[in-house]
Amino acid sequence: MKKMIYTAALAFALFSCKSTAVKTSENETIVTNIDLVDVQDDKVMVSVNPGKIDKESIVFYIPKTVPGTYSTDNYGKFVENVKAYNYKGEELIVTSLDENSWQIADATNLDKITYWVNDSFDIAGEEGVFSPAGTNIAANENFMLNLHAFVGYFDGMTETPYQLTVKRPNSLVSGTSLKSSIVSKPEGDATIDEYSAARYFEITDNPIMYSTPNQVDFQLGDMKVILDVYSPNGVYTAEQIKPNMSKILEAQKSFLGDIDNTNMYAILLYLADMQKTDAKGFGALEHHTSTTVVLPETMPLQALNESMKDVVSHEFFHIITPLSVHSNEVHYFDYNNPKMSKHLWMYEGVTEYFANLFQVNQGLIEDAAFYERMAEKIASSKSFDDTMPFTVMSENILDEKYEKSYYNVYQKGALIGMALDIRLRELSNGESGILDLMKKLSAKYGKEKPFNDDELFDDIVELTYPEVRTFLTTYISGTTPIPYEDFFAKVGVEKKEQEVKSGYFLNGQVPFIDGDAETKELFIRKNIALNSFLEEMKLEGGDIIKSINGTAYTIDNAYALIMTSQAWKDGEELKMVIDRNGEEMTLTGTVKPATMMKTSYESLDLPDSDARKQLREAWLRG
Ligand SMILES: [Zn+2]
């Protein structure tokens, strides 16, 4: 998964514009139908026929969480009116056990269950579900079917094959990497599409987006790529986005080299309408052979291309981990009582590192731009507890105490990847780095063979060098912050401090303000360095901005605040009303150019014969 922001509340500002087996008869298939034609009250009906059940009662589940989101989302809350029928068409007793599970009595006579499913995109706040894992139901126009929210499973039957039929209006086409089992059948104004999945995991791993046709496909070597775009106001076509995507994926394949990967990849891009209650959690969620991406439709093409580059490359690299290299917790994923692995530093961190490294490796960005990205990650990682062991945070990520640290997997997680890469290059005289390690782990384990969480460090040491254990236990499972300068020094890169221009409320992509989704209040972020303007206005972390020059501000018009501030003129008088610890205060000052001290990293100018320069070349272009 990749979230683009600190909180969903501030999304708009950033572009400045996530048992025991029950015996069933052999060769049974769970037959599931979703009706996208008869949409009622913005809901669709789903029916699930589990085949013969040899048990007096059985529990039906909709997932509480799904792989890759690392959050508790309770998809059952979008489901209502669950009914069970016997073979005579009579209703059986259904007892709701909790938000995500229903017990069905007299299960030996169960024919099928039916229920209505609501979507998440048009609920303000989306019930806390990260949009790329969410759902959309817009009759005759668009359906974002993240299937885990539509199709459930019966206790003990997650390994049973599924057959999924979707009845859709003829005017809509599907974008998915899910296998079609037969040719679609027309039925008047509707068409029946039929898909098959080997087990419940495949249902959740293959989202389908139905929308009016806006799709292209292209071939990259042995891989077919499908790019499916939903642009509600017709702003973008798939054809416009294709050149950038093609270039990025080709560079990624070239970076990965001989690693075994998929021969099919679907990119499902949902562009959200910013004028409506619509998806606002921007970013993407990974799957083995596809990714769902949600971004604002208002983004200019260049910004959209830039975001797609960062987001899709991150998701595509998930093919290595966790999709190929993962632990038992991930492989035997428990949708309703999940256990988390200790190794988010690898699943998300190394993936995010690759999504940056390949760009410099393949010449898409300059060395300086790569250092700048790492410098930004160092700066933002410092707003989290740098002594919290990543392994501890990872296995407890669903706990309230740790969930706020999740964003740091893209910051410090990626930096762990970078530091380990430099260390591996150093130990191997430049010969091999972290990509080689991931290839070895992938060969040892792979898609169908999970590792034991507690044995990963031993495996890494065995596949690399004994000295690597110290790195792992000091900086990943230990409490010691990474001394980045020491690692950069090995590759002849040094730290520089300089004063640079800053926006008033945004420093590049990093906001100084954040919003509270519940109270809608905008506040100055805590534990980050503020720019000269905010300091001269005497603002402090945690201050709630009530109004500026008479205009009241909340999350709802934070974008207007950014735009208005960009038009401020030097010397203009400002009067800010804030709330500090419950006390209302008025701060006054004048507009002055905002600056801040920035840490950057630069390559030392070294002769080719210098070992540091050779190591740097191996690191960045090896
Ligand atoms: Zn990710």
Coordinates of C-alpha atoms and ligand atoms in Angstrom, one line a residue:
M1 CA 0.0 0.0 0.0
K2 CA 1.1 3.6 -0.4
K3 CA -0.6 6.5 1.3
M4 CA 0.4 9.8 -0.1
I5 CA -0.4 11.9 2.9
Y6 CA -0.3 12.3 6.6
T7 CA -4.1 12.3 7.1
A8 CA -6.9 11.9 4.6
A9 CA -8.1 15.2 5.9
L10 CA -5.3 17.1 4.2
A11 CA -5.2 15.2 1.0
F12 CA -6.2 18.2 -1.3
A13 CA -3.3 20.4 -0.1
L14 CA -0.5 18.0 -1.1
F15 CA -0.5 18.1 -4.8
S16 CA -0.7 21.8 -4.4
C17 CA -2.4 21.4 -6.1
K18 CA -5.1 0.3 1.5
S19 CA -9.7 -22.2 11.6
T20 CA -10.8 -25.2 11.7
A21 CA -11.9 -26.9 8.5
V22 CA -15.5 -27.8 8.0
K23 CA -16.0 -30.8 5.9
T24 CA -17.7 -30.0 2.7
S25 CA -18.4 -32.3 -0.2
E26 CA -15.4 -32.7 -2.6
N27 CA -15.1 -30.5 -5.6
E28 CA -17.6 -27.9 -4.3
T29 CA -17.5 -24.4 -5.6
I30 CA -18.8 -21.4 -3.8
V31 CA -21.0 -19.7 -6.4
T32 CA -21.3 -15.9 -5.9
N33 CA -23.4 -13.4 -7.9
I34 CA -23.2 -9.7 -7.8
D35 CA -26.0 -7.7 -9.6
L36 CA -24.8 -4.4 -10.9
V37 CA -27.9 -3.8 -13.0
D38 CA -30.6 -3.7 -10.3
V39 CA -29.0 -1.0 -8.1
Q40 CA -31.4 0.0 -5.3
D41 CA -30.8 3.0 -3.1
D42 CA -27.1 3.0 -4.1
K43 CA -26.7 -0.7 -3.0
V44 CA -26.2 -3.9 -4.9
M45 CA -27.4 -7.4 -4.0
V46 CA -25.0 -10.2 -3.6
S47 CA -25.8 -13.9 -3.2
V48 CA -23.5 -16.6 -2.1
N49 CA -24.2 -20.3 -2.5
P50 CA -21.6 -22.4 -0.6
G51 CA -22.8 -25.8 -1.8
K52 CA -23.5 -28.6 0.7
I53 CA -22.6 -28.0 4.3
D54 CA -22.4 -30.9 6.8
K55 CA -22.8 -28.8 9.9
E56 CA -25.7 -27.7 12.1
S57 CA -24.7 -24.1 12.0
I58 CA -22.1 -22.1 10.2
V59 CA -20.7 -18.6 10.4
F60 CA -20.4 -16.3 7.4
Y61 CA -17.8 -13.6 7.4
I62 CA -17.0 -10.3 5.7
P63 CA -13.3 -9.3 6.3
K64 CA -12.4 -7.1 9.3
T65 CA -9.1 -6.3 7.5
V66 CA -7.4 -7.3 4.3
P67 CA -3.7 -7.8 3.4
G68 CA -1.7 -4.7 2.7
T69 CA -3.9 -2.1 4.5
Y70 CA -2.5 -2.8 8.0
S71 CA -5.6 -1.3 9.6
T72 CA -8.9 -2.6 11.1
D73 CA -11.7 -1.5 8.7
N74 CA -14.7 -3.8 9.4
Y75 CA -16.0 -4.2 5.9
G76 CA -19.1 -5.9 7.4
K77 CA -20.5 -2.5 8.2
F78 CA -21.3 -1.9 4.5
V79 CA -23.4 -5.1 4.5
E80 CA -27.1 -5.2 5.5
N81 CA -30.1 -7.3 5.4
V82 CA -28.3 -10.6 5.5
K83 CA -30.8 -13.4 4.7
A84 CA -30.3 -17.2 4.5
Y85 CA -32.6 -19.5 2.5
N86 CA -33.0 -23.3 2.6
Y87 CA -33.6 -25.4 -0.5
K88 CA -37.4 -24.8 -0.3
G89 CA -36.8 -21.1 -0.5
E90 CA -37.7 -20.6 3.2
E91 CA -35.8 -18.2 5.4
L92 CA -33.3 -19.6 8.0
I93 CA -32.5 -17.9 11.2
V94 CA -29.5 -15.5 10.9
T95 CA -27.9 -14.2 14.0
S96 CA -25.5 -11.2 13.7
L97 CA -22.5 -12.1 16.0
D98 CA -20.6 -8.8 15.4
E99 CA -20.1 -6.3 12.7
N100 CA -18.4 -8.8 10.4
S101 CA -20.0 -12.1 11.1
W102 CA -23.4 -13.9 10.9
Q103 CA -24.3 -17.3 12.3
I104 CA -26.7 -19.3 10.2
A105 CA -28.9 -22.0 11.8
D106 CA -29.9 -25.3 10.2
A107 CA -26.9 -25.0 7.9
T108 CA -27.3 -28.5 6.5
N109 CA -30.3 -27.2 4.6
L110 CA -28.6 -23.9 3.6
D111 CA -29.1 -23.1 -0.1
K112 CA -27.7 -19.6 -0.3
I113 CA -27.4 -16.3 1.6
T114 CA -28.2 -12.9 0.2
Y115 CA -27.4 -9.4 1.4
W116 CA -27.2 -5.8 0.2
V117 CA -23.8 -4.0 0.0
N118 CA -23.3 -0.2 0.3
D119 CA -20.2 1.6 -0.9
S120 CA -17.6 3.6 0.9
F121 CA -16.7 6.4 -1.5
D122 CA -19.8 8.4 -1.1
I123 CA -19.8 8.4 2.7
A124 CA -17.9 11.4 4.1
G125 CA -14.9 10.1 5.9
E126 CA -15.4 6.7 4.1
E127 CA -15.9 5.0 7.5
G128 CA -12.1 5.1 7.9
V129 CA -11.5 2.8 4.9
F130 CA -8.4 3.8 2.8
S131 CA -10.0 4.6 -0.7
P132 CA -7.9 2.1 -2.7
A133 CA -9.4 -0.6 -0.6
G134 CA -12.8 1.0 -0.7
T135 CA -15.8 0.6 -3.0
N136 CA -17.9 2.7 -5.3
I137 CA -21.5 2.0 -6.6
A138 CA -22.6 4.6 -9.2
A139 CA -25.4 2.9 -11.2
N140 CA -24.7 2.8 -15.0
E141 CA -21.4 4.7 -14.5
N142 CA -18.8 3.2 -12.2
F143 CA -18.4 0.3 -9.8
M144 CA -15.2 -0.1 -7.9
L145 CA -15.4 -3.7 -6.7
N146 CA -12.8 -4.3 -4.1
L147 CA -14.3 -7.7 -3.8
H148 CA -13.4 -8.2 -0.1
A149 CA -16.2 -5.7 0.7
F150 CA -18.8 -7.6 -1.5
V151 CA -17.9 -11.3 -1.2
G152 CA -17.5 -13.0 2.1
Y153 CA -16.5 -16.5 3.2
F154 CA -17.8 -19.3 5.3
D155 CA -15.9 -20.5 8.4
G156 CA -13.3 -23.0 7.4
M157 CA -14.0 -22.6 3.7
T158 CA -11.4 -20.0 2.6
E159 CA -9.5 -22.6 0.5
T160 CA -12.6 -23.6 -1.5
P161 CA -12.7 -22.4 -5.1
Y162 CA -15.0 -19.6 -6.0
Q163 CA -17.1 -18.9 -9.1
L164 CA -18.1 -15.3 -9.4
T165 CA -20.7 -14.0 -11.8
V166 CA -21.3 -10.3 -12.3
K167 CA -24.4 -9.0 -14.1
R168 CA -23.6 -5.6 -15.5
P169 CA -25.1 -3.1 -17.9
N170 CA -23.9 -3.5 -21.5
S171 CA -22.5 0.0 -21.5
L172 CA -19.9 -0.8 -18.8
V173 CA -16.7 -2.7 -19.3
S174 CA -14.4 -4.4 -16.7
G175 CA -10.8 -3.8 -15.8
T176 CA -9.3 -6.6 -13.7
S177 CA -6.6 -9.2 -13.7
L178 CA -9.1 -11.8 -12.4
K179 CA -9.5 -14.8 -14.7
S180 CA -12.6 -15.0 -16.8
S181 CA -13.7 -18.6 -16.9
I182 CA -16.1 -18.3 -19.9
V183 CA -17.0 -15.8 -22.6
S184 CA -19.5 -13.2 -21.3
K185 CA -23.1 -13.9 -22.0
P186 CA -25.5 -11.1 -23.2
E187 CA -28.9 -11.0 -21.6
G188 CA -30.9 -8.1 -23.0
D189 CA -29.5 -4.8 -21.9
A190 CA -27.2 -6.7 -19.5
T191 CA -24.3 -9.0 -19.8
I192 CA -23.1 -11.8 -17.4
D193 CA -19.4 -12.0 -16.8
E194 CA -18.1 -15.1 -15.1
Y195 CA -14.8 -15.3 -13.2
S196 CA -13.1 -18.0 -11.3
A197 CA -10.8 -17.9 -8.2
A198 CA -8.9 -20.9 -6.8
R199 CA -9.5 -19.7 -3.2
Y200 CA -10.9 -16.8 -1.2
F201 CA -7.6 -15.1 -1.3
E202 CA -7.8 -14.8 -5.1
I203 CA -11.2 -13.1 -4.7
T204 CA -9.6 -10.4 -2.4
D205 CA -6.5 -10.2 -4.5
N206 CA -8.3 -9.2 -7.7
P207 CA -10.3 -6.0 -7.6
I208 CA -12.6 -5.3 -10.6
M209 CA -13.5 -1.9 -11.8
Y210 CA -16.5 -1.5 -14.1
S211 CA -16.9 1.8 -15.9
T212 CA -17.6 3.3 -19.3
P213 CA -14.9 2.3 -21.7
N214 CA -11.6 4.2 -21.0
Q215 CA -9.0 1.5 -21.3
V216 CA -5.8 0.7 -23.1
D217 CA -3.5 -2.3 -23.0
F218 CA 0.1 -2.6 -24.0
Q219 CA 2.8 -5.3 -24.0
L220 CA 6.1 -4.9 -22.2
G221 CA 8.3 -7.9 -23.0
D222 CA 6.3 -10.9 -21.8
M223 CA 4.0 -8.8 -19.6
K224 CA 0.6 -7.5 -20.7
V225 CA -0.4 -4.3 -19.0
I226 CA -4.0 -3.1 -18.7
L227 CA -4.6 0.5 -17.8
D228 CA -8.2 1.2 -16.9
V229 CA -9.2 4.8 -16.0
Y230 CA -12.3 6.2 -14.6
S231 CA -12.4 10.0 -15.0
P232 CA -15.9 11.2 -13.9
N233 CA -15.8 14.5 -15.8
G234 CA -13.9 13.1 -18.7
V235 CA -10.8 15.0 -17.9
Y236 CA -8.3 12.1 -18.7
T237 CA -8.2 9.2 -21.1
A238 CA -6.2 6.1 -20.6
E239 CA -4.4 6.9 -23.8
Q240 CA -3.0 10.2 -22.2
I241 CA -1.6 8.3 -19.2
K242 CA -0.2 5.3 -21.1
P243 CA 3.1 6.8 -22.3
N244 CA 4.2 7.6 -18.8
M245 CA 3.1 4.3 -17.3
S246 CA 4.7 2.4 -20.1
K247 CA 8.0 4.2 -19.6
I248 CA 7.9 3.6 -15.8
L249 CA 7.0 -0.1 -15.9
E250 CA 9.7 -0.7 -18.6
A251 CA 12.3 0.9 -16.4
Q252 CA 11.1 -1.2 -13.4
K253 CA 11.4 -4.4 -15.4
S254 CA 14.8 -3.4 -16.5
F255 CA 15.8 -2.6 -12.9
L256 CA 14.5 -6.0 -11.6
G257 CA 16.3 -7.9 -14.4
D258 CA 15.9 -11.7 -14.2
I259 CA 13.5 -11.8 -11.2
D260 CA 10.5 -13.9 -11.9
N261 CA 7.4 -11.8 -12.2
T262 CA 3.9 -11.7 -13.6
N263 CA 2.9 -11.8 -17.3
M264 CA -0.1 -9.7 -16.6
Y265 CA -0.6 -6.5 -14.7
A266 CA -3.7 -4.3 -14.4
I267 CA -3.7 -0.7 -13.2
L268 CA -7.1 0.4 -12.1
L269 CA -7.1 4.2 -11.8
Y270 CA -10.0 5.9 -10.1
L271 CA -9.9 9.7 -10.4
A272 CA -12.0 11.2 -7.7
D273 CA -14.4 14.1 -8.3
M274 CA -13.2 16.8 -5.9
Q275 CA -16.5 18.7 -6.1
K276 CA -18.5 15.8 -4.6
T277 CA -18.4 13.5 -1.6
D278 CA -16.0 11.0 -3.2
A279 CA -12.9 9.0 -2.5
K280 CA -10.3 11.2 -0.7
G281 CA -7.7 8.7 0.5
F282 CA -5.2 9.1 -2.2
G283 CA -2.6 6.4 -3.0
A284 CA -2.8 2.8 -4.0
L285 CA -3.1 -0.8 -2.7
E286 CA -1.0 -3.7 -4.0
H287 CA -2.1 -7.0 -5.4
H288 CA -0.2 -9.8 -7.1
T289 CA -1.2 -8.9 -10.6
S290 CA -2.9 -5.5 -10.2
T291 CA -3.1 -2.3 -8.3
T292 CA -6.0 0.1 -7.5
V293 CA -5.0 3.7 -7.5
V294 CA -7.1 6.7 -6.3
L295 CA -6.0 10.2 -7.2
P296 CA -7.8 13.6 -7.6
E297 CA -9.2 14.3 -11.1
T298 CA -8.2 17.9 -10.6
M299 CA -4.5 17.2 -10.8
P300 CA -2.7 18.7 -13.8
L301 CA -1.4 16.0 -16.1
Q302 CA 2.3 16.5 -15.1
A303 CA 1.4 16.1 -11.4
L304 CA -0.8 13.1 -12.1
N305 CA 2.1 11.5 -14.1
E306 CA 4.5 12.3 -11.2
S307 CA 2.1 10.7 -8.6
M308 CA 1.4 7.7 -10.8
K309 CA 5.2 7.2 -11.2
D310 CA 5.7 7.1 -7.4
V311 CA 2.6 5.2 -6.5
V312 CA 2.4 2.6 -9.3
S313 CA 6.2 1.9 -9.1
H314 CA 5.8 1.3 -5.3
E315 CA 2.8 -1.1 -5.9
F316 CA 4.5 -2.9 -8.7
F317 CA 7.6 -3.5 -6.6
H318 CA 5.4 -5.2 -4.0
I319 CA 5.6 -8.2 -6.5
I320 CA 8.9 -8.9 -4.6
T321 CA 7.6 -8.3 -1.1
P322 CA 5.3 -9.1 0.5
L323 CA 3.8 -10.8 -2.6
S324 CA 6.7 -13.1 -3.2
V325 CA 8.7 -12.9 0.0
H326 CA 6.4 -13.0 3.1
S327 CA 5.9 -14.7 6.4
N328 CA 3.2 -17.1 7.6
E329 CA 1.2 -14.2 9.0
V330 CA 0.8 -12.8 5.6
H331 CA 0.4 -16.2 3.7
Y332 CA -2.3 -17.6 6.0
F333 CA -4.0 -14.3 6.4
D334 CA -6.7 -14.3 9.0
Y335 CA -9.3 -11.8 7.7
N336 CA -11.1 -11.6 11.0
N337 CA -8.4 -12.2 13.6
P338 CA -5.2 -11.0 11.9
K339 CA -1.7 -11.5 13.3
M340 CA 0.8 -9.0 12.0
S341 CA 4.3 -9.8 10.9
K342 CA 7.4 -8.0 12.4
H343 CA 8.8 -7.2 9.0
L344 CA 6.9 -4.1 7.7
W345 CA 10.4 -2.6 7.3
M346 CA 10.8 -5.0 4.4
Y347 CA 7.3 -5.2 3.0
E348 CA 6.7 -1.5 2.9
G349 CA 10.1 0.0 3.6
V350 CA 12.3 -1.9 1.1
T351 CA 9.5 -1.6 -1.5
E352 CA 9.4 2.2 -1.1
Y353 CA 13.2 2.3 -1.3
F354 CA 13.1 0.4 -4.6
A355 CA 10.5 2.8 -5.9
N356 CA 13.0 5.6 -5.5
L357 CA 16.2 3.7 -6.2
F358 CA 15.1 2.4 -9.6
Q359 CA 14.4 5.9 -10.8
V360 CA 18.1 7.0 -10.3
N361 CA 19.3 3.5 -11.4
Q362 CA 17.4 3.8 -14.7
G363 CA 18.3 7.4 -15.3
L364 CA 14.8 8.8 -14.7
I365 CA 16.0 11.2 -12.0
E366 CA 19.4 12.7 -11.2
D367 CA 21.5 11.7 -8.2
A368 CA 20.7 15.0 -6.5
A369 CA 16.9 14.4 -6.8
F370 CA 17.4 10.9 -5.3
Y371 CA 19.3 12.4 -2.3
E372 CA 16.6 15.0 -1.9
R373 CA 14.0 12.3 -1.6
M374 CA 16.0 10.5 1.0
A375 CA 16.6 13.8 2.9
E376 CA 12.9 14.4 2.9
K377 CA 12.4 10.9 4.4
I378 CA 15.0 11.6 7.0
A379 CA 13.3 14.8 8.0
S380 CA 9.8 13.3 8.1
S381 CA 11.0 10.2 10.0
K382 CA 12.2 12.5 12.8
S383 CA 8.7 13.4 13.7
F384 CA 8.2 9.8 14.8
D385 CA 9.9 8.1 17.8
D386 CA 13.3 7.1 16.3
T387 CA 14.1 4.7 19.1
M388 CA 10.9 2.6 18.6
P389 CA 12.1 -0.9 17.3
F390 CA 10.5 -1.3 13.8
T391 CA 9.8 -5.0 14.5
V392 CA 7.8 -4.1 17.6
M393 CA 5.9 -1.4 15.8
S394 CA 5.2 -3.7 12.9
E395 CA 3.7 -6.6 14.9
N396 CA 1.5 -4.2 16.9
I397 CA 0.5 -2.0 14.0
L398 CA -3.2 -2.7 14.6
D399 CA -2.9 -1.4 18.2
E400 CA -4.0 2.1 18.8
K401 CA -0.6 2.9 20.5
Y402 CA 1.2 2.0 17.3
E403 CA -1.1 2.7 14.4
K404 CA -0.1 6.4 14.2
S405 CA 3.5 5.2 13.4
Y406 CA 2.3 3.5 10.2
Y407 CA 3.2 6.4 7.9
N408 CA 6.8 6.0 9.1
V409 CA 7.1 2.7 7.2
Y410 CA 7.4 4.8 4.0
Q411 CA 10.0 7.1 5.7
K412 CA 12.3 5.3 8.1
G413 CA 11.3 1.9 6.5
A414 CA 12.7 3.1 3.2
L415 CA 15.8 4.5 4.9
I416 CA 16.4 1.1 6.6
G417 CA 16.4 -0.3 3.1
M418 CA 18.9 2.3 1.9
A419 CA 21.3 1.9 4.9
L420 CA 21.2 -1.9 4.5
D421 CA 21.8 -1.5 0.8
I422 CA 24.9 0.6 1.4
R423 CA 26.1 -1.8 4.1
L424 CA 25.7 -4.8 1.7
R425 CA 27.5 -3.0 -1.1
E426 CA 30.3 -2.1 1.3
L427 CA 30.7 -5.7 2.5
S428 CA 30.6 -7.1 -1.0
N429 CA 33.0 -4.5 -2.5
G430 CA 30.1 -3.1 -4.5
E431 CA 29.2 -6.5 -6.0
S432 CA 25.7 -6.9 -4.5
G433 CA 23.1 -4.9 -2.6
I434 CA 19.6 -5.3 -1.3
L435 CA 18.0 -6.1 -4.6
D436 CA 20.3 -9.2 -4.8
L437 CA 19.3 -10.1 -1.3
M438 CA 15.6 -9.9 -2.2
K439 CA 16.2 -12.0 -5.2
K440 CA 17.9 -14.7 -3.0
L441 CA 15.1 -14.6 -0.5
S442 CA 12.6 -14.8 -3.4
A443 CA 14.4 -17.9 -4.7
K444 CA 14.5 -19.5 -1.2
Y445 CA 10.9 -18.8 -0.5
G446 CA 8.5 -17.3 -3.1
K447 CA 4.8 -16.8 -3.6
E448 CA 3.8 -20.2 -2.2
K449 CA 6.4 -20.7 0.6
P450 CA 6.2 -18.4 3.6
F451 CA 9.1 -17.8 6.0
N452 CA 8.9 -17.9 9.8
D453 CA 8.8 -14.4 11.2
D454 CA 11.5 -15.1 13.8
E455 CA 13.9 -16.7 11.3
L456 CA 14.1 -13.9 8.7
F457 CA 17.2 -12.3 10.2
D458 CA 19.0 -15.7 10.3
D459 CA 18.1 -16.2 6.7
I460 CA 19.4 -12.8 5.7
V461 CA 22.6 -13.3 7.6
E462 CA 23.0 -16.8 6.0
L463 CA 22.4 -15.3 2.5
T464 CA 24.8 -12.3 3.0
Y465 CA 27.5 -11.7 5.7
P466 CA 27.8 -12.4 9.4
E467 CA 28.4 -8.6 10.0
V468 CA 24.8 -8.0 8.8
R469 CA 23.4 -9.4 12.0
T470 CA 24.6 -6.3 13.9
F471 CA 22.9 -4.0 11.4
L472 CA 19.6 -5.9 11.8
T473 CA 19.6 -6.1 15.6
T474 CA 20.9 -2.6 16.1
Y475 CA 18.7 -0.6 13.6
I476 CA 15.7 -2.8 12.9
S477 CA 14.9 -4.7 16.1
G478 CA 17.1 -2.4 18.2
T479 CA 16.4 1.0 19.6
T480 CA 19.4 2.8 18.0
P481 CA 18.6 5.5 15.4
I482 CA 20.4 5.1 12.1
P483 CA 23.4 7.4 11.8
Y484 CA 22.7 8.4 8.2
E485 CA 25.7 10.5 7.8
D486 CA 28.0 7.5 8.6
F487 CA 26.3 5.5 5.8
F488 CA 26.4 8.4 3.3
A489 CA 30.1 8.9 4.1
K490 CA 30.8 5.3 2.9
V491 CA 29.6 6.4 -0.6
G492 CA 31.2 9.8 -0.6
V493 CA 28.0 11.8 0.1
E494 CA 28.0 14.6 2.6
K495 CA 25.5 16.6 4.5
K496 CA 24.9 20.4 3.7
E497 CA 22.7 22.8 5.6
Q498 CA 21.3 25.8 3.7
E499 CA 18.5 28.3 4.0
V500 CA 15.8 27.7 1.4
K501 CA 12.5 29.2 0.4
S502 CA 9.4 27.6 1.8
G503 CA 5.7 28.0 1.2
Y504 CA 3.8 29.5 4.1
F505 CA 1.8 26.3 5.0
L506 CA 3.5 23.8 2.8
N507 CA 7.2 23.1 2.4
G508 CA 7.3 21.4 -1.0
Q509 CA 5.0 18.4 -0.5
V510 CA 5.3 18.5 3.3
P511 CA 2.5 20.4 5.1
F512 CA 3.0 22.4 8.3
I513 CA -0.6 22.0 9.0
D514 CA -2.8 19.0 9.6
G515 CA -6.5 18.5 10.2
D516 CA -8.7 16.6 12.6
A517 CA -11.2 14.5 10.6
E518 CA -13.7 14.6 13.5
T519 CA -13.6 18.2 14.7
K520 CA -12.6 19.5 11.2
E521 CA -10.1 21.8 13.0
L522 CA -6.8 22.8 11.2
F523 CA -3.8 22.8 13.4
I524 CA 0.0 23.4 13.2
R525 CA 1.7 20.0 13.2
K526 CA 3.6 19.0 16.3
N527 CA 7.3 17.9 16.5
I528 CA 8.3 19.4 13.1
A529 CA 10.5 22.4 12.4
L530 CA 8.5 25.4 11.3
N531 CA 9.5 27.9 8.7
S532 CA 10.6 31.5 9.5
F533 CA 7.1 32.9 8.7
L534 CA 5.3 30.6 11.2
E535 CA 7.9 31.2 13.8
E536 CA 7.7 35.0 13.4
M537 CA 3.9 34.7 13.7
K538 CA 4.7 33.0 17.0
L539 CA 2.8 29.9 16.1
E540 CA 3.5 26.7 17.9
G541 CA 2.9 23.0 17.2
G542 CA -0.7 22.1 18.2
D543 CA -2.1 25.6 17.7
I544 CA -5.6 25.4 16.1
I545 CA -6.1 28.0 13.3
K546 CA -9.5 29.5 13.7
S547 CA -9.3 32.4 11.3
I548 CA -7.0 34.6 9.3
N549 CA -7.9 38.2 8.5
G550 CA -11.5 37.5 9.3
T551 CA -11.9 34.3 7.2
A552 CA -12.7 31.2 9.3
Y553 CA -10.8 28.1 8.3
T554 CA -11.4 24.3 8.8
I555 CA -10.5 21.2 6.9
D556 CA -13.2 22.0 4.4
N557 CA -11.6 25.1 3.1
A558 CA -7.9 24.3 3.8
Y559 CA -7.3 24.3 0.1
A560 CA -8.6 27.9 -0.1
L561 CA -6.1 28.7 2.7
I562 CA -3.2 27.4 0.7
M563 CA -4.4 29.2 -2.4
T564 CA -5.1 32.5 -0.6
S565 CA -1.7 32.4 1.2
Q566 CA 0.1 31.9 -2.2
A567 CA -1.4 35.3 -3.2
W568 CA -0.2 37.2 -0.1
K569 CA 2.1 40.1 -0.7
D570 CA 5.1 41.1 1.3
G571 CA 4.3 43.6 4.0
E572 CA 0.6 42.7 4.1
E573 CA -0.9 42.8 7.6
L574 CA -2.1 39.5 9.1
K575 CA -4.3 38.8 12.0
M576 CA -4.7 35.2 13.0
V577 CA -7.1 33.9 15.6
I578 CA -5.8 30.7 17.1
D579 CA -6.7 28.3 19.9
R580 CA -3.8 27.2 22.1
N581 CA -4.6 24.7 24.8
G582 CA -8.2 25.8 24.9
E583 CA -7.4 29.5 25.0
E584 CA -8.2 31.8 22.2
M585 CA -5.4 34.1 21.1
T586 CA -4.9 36.7 18.4
L587 CA -1.5 36.8 16.7
T588 CA -0.6 39.7 14.4
G589 CA 2.3 40.1 12.0
T590 CA 3.2 41.0 8.4
V591 CA 3.8 38.8 5.4
K592 CA 7.5 38.1 4.8
P593 CA 9.1 35.5 2.5
A594 CA 9.2 32.2 4.4
T595 CA 12.4 30.3 4.6
M596 CA 13.8 27.4 6.5
M597 CA 17.0 25.5 7.1
K598 CA 17.2 22.6 4.9
T599 CA 19.5 19.6 5.2
S600 CA 20.5 18.3 1.8
Y601 CA 23.1 15.7 0.7
E602 CA 25.6 16.1 -2.1
S603 CA 28.1 13.8 -3.8
L604 CA 31.7 14.7 -3.0
D605 CA 33.7 15.4 -6.1
L606 CA 36.0 12.4 -6.0
P607 CA 38.4 10.9 -8.5
D608 CA 37.2 7.7 -10.2
S609 CA 39.9 5.8 -8.4
D610 CA 38.4 6.7 -5.0
A611 CA 36.8 3.6 -3.3
R612 CA 33.9 5.8 -2.1
K613 CA 33.1 6.9 -5.6
Q614 CA 33.2 3.3 -6.8
L615 CA 30.9 2.2 -4.0
R616 CA 28.5 5.1 -4.8
E617 CA 28.4 4.1 -8.5
A618 CA 27.7 0.4 -7.5
W619 CA 25.0 1.6 -5.1
L620 CA 23.2 3.9 -7.5
R621 CA 23.8 2.2 -10.8
G622 CA 25.0 -1.3 -10.1
Ligands
ZN1 ZN 2.9 -0.5 -0.1

